[in-house]
PDB file of C-alpha atoms in Angstrom:
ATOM      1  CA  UNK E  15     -27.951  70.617 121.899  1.00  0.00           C
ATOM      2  CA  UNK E  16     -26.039  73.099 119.729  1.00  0.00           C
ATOM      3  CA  UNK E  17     -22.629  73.786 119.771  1.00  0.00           C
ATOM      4  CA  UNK E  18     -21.208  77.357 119.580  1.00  0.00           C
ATOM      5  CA  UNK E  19     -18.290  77.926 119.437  1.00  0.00           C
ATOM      6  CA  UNK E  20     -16.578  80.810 122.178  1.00  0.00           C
ATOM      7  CA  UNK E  21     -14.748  83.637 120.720  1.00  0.00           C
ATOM      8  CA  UNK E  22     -12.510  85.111 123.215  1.00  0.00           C
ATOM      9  CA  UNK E  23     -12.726  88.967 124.057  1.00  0.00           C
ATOM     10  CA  UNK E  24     -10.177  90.744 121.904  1.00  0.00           C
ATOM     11  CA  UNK E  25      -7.480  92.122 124.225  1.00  0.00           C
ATOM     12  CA  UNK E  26      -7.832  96.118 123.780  1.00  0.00           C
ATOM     13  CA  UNK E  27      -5.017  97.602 121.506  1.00  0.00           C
ATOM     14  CA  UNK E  28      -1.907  98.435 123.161  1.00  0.00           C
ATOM     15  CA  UNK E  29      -0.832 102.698 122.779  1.00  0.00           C
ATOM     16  CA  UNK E  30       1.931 103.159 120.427  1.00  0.00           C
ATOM     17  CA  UNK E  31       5.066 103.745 122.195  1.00  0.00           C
ATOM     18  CA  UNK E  32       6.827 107.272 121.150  1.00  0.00           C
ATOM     19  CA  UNK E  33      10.351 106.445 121.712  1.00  0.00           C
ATOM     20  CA  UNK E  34      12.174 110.148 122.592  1.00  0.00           C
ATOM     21  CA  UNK E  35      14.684 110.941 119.976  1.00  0.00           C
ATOM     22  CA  UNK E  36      17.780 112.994 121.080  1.00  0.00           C
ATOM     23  CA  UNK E  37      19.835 115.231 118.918  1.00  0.00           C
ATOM     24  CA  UNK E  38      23.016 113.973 118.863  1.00  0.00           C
ATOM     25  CA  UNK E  39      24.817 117.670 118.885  1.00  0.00           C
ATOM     26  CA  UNK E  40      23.302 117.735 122.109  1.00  0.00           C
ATOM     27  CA  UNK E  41      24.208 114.903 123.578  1.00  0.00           C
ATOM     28  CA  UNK E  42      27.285 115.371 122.216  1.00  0.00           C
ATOM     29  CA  UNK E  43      27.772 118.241 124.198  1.00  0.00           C
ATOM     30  CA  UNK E  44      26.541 116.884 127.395  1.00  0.00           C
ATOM     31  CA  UNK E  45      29.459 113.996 126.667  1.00  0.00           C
ATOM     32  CA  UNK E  46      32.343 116.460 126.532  1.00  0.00           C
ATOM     33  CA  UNK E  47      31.057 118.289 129.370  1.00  0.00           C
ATOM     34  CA  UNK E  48      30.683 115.834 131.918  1.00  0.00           C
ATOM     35  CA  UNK E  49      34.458 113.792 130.148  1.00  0.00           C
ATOM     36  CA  UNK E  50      36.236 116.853 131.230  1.00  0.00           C
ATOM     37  CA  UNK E  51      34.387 117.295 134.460  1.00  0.00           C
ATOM     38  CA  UNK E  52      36.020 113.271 135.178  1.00  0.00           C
ATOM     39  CA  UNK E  53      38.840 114.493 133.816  1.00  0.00           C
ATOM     40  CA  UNK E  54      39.213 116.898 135.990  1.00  0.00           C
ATOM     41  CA  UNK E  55      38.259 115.049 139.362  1.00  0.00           C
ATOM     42  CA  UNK E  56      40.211 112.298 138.016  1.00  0.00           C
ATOM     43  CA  UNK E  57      43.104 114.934 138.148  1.00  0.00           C
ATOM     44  CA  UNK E  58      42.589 116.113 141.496  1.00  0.00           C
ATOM     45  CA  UNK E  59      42.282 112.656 142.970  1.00  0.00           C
ATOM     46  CA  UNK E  60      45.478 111.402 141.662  1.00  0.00           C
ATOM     47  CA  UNK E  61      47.799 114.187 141.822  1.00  0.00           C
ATOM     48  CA  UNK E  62      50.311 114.152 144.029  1.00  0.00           C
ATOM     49  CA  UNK E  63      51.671 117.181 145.043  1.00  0.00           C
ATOM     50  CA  UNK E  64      54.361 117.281 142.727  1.00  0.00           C
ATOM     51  CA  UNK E  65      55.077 119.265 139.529  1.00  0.00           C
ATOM     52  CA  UNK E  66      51.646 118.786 138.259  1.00  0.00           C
ATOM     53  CA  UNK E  67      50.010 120.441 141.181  1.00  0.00           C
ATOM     54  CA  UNK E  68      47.534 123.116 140.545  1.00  0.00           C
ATOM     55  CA  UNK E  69      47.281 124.689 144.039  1.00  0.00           C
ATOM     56  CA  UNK E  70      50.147 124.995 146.422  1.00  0.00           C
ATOM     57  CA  UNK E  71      50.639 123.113 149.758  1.00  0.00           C
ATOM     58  CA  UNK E  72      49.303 119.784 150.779  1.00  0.00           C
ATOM     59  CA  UNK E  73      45.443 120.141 151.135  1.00  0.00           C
ATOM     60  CA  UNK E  74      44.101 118.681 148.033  1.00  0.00           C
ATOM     61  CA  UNK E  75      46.366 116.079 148.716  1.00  0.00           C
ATOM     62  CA  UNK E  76      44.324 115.477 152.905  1.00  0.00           C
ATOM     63  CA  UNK E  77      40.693 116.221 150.746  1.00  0.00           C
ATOM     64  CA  UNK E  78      41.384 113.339 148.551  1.00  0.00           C
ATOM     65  CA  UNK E  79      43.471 110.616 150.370  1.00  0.00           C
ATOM     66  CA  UNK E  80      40.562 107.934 151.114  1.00  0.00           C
ATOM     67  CA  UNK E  81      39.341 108.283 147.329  1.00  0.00           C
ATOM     68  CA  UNK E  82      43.311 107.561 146.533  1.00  0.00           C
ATOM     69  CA  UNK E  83      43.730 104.691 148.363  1.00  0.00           C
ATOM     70  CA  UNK E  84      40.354 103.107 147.179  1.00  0.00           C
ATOM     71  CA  UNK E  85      41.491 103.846 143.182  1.00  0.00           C
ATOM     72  CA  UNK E  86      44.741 101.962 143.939  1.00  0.00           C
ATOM     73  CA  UNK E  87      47.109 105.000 143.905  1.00  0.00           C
ATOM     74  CA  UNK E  88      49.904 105.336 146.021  1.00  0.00           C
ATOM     75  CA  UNK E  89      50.765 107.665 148.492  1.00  0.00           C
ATOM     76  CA  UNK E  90      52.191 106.919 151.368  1.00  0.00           C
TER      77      UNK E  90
END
């Protein structure tokens, strides 16, 4: 008997991977945007009704309480 020797099946070729690449004026951009957006919630959240207060009265202040309480600030 002969030996021959087995050659495997080549595996097909895998497709290149395009990797997306992002400008980064634009996701610049998208950075300050949603930074002053936290900013601003971040604001809201921890005010308290004093001299920083945007609007007048004590209804931000109700909106936000449970959010204050589970960020650590105080109010009560």
């Amino acid at each position: 008997m002969s030996q021959s020797a087995a050659t495997p099946l080549a595996a097909p070729a895998a497709p290149a991977v395009q990797v997306p690449v992002v400008p980064l004026l634009q996701l610049g951009t998208w950075v300050v945007f949603f930074g002053l957006l936290a900013m601003l919630a971040i604001f809201f959240v921890s005010a308290d009704q004093g001299a920083l207060s945007l609007p007048a009265g004590n209804a931000v202040h109700e909106w936000v309480h449970d959010a204050r309480h589970l960020l650590g600030y105080p109010c009560h």
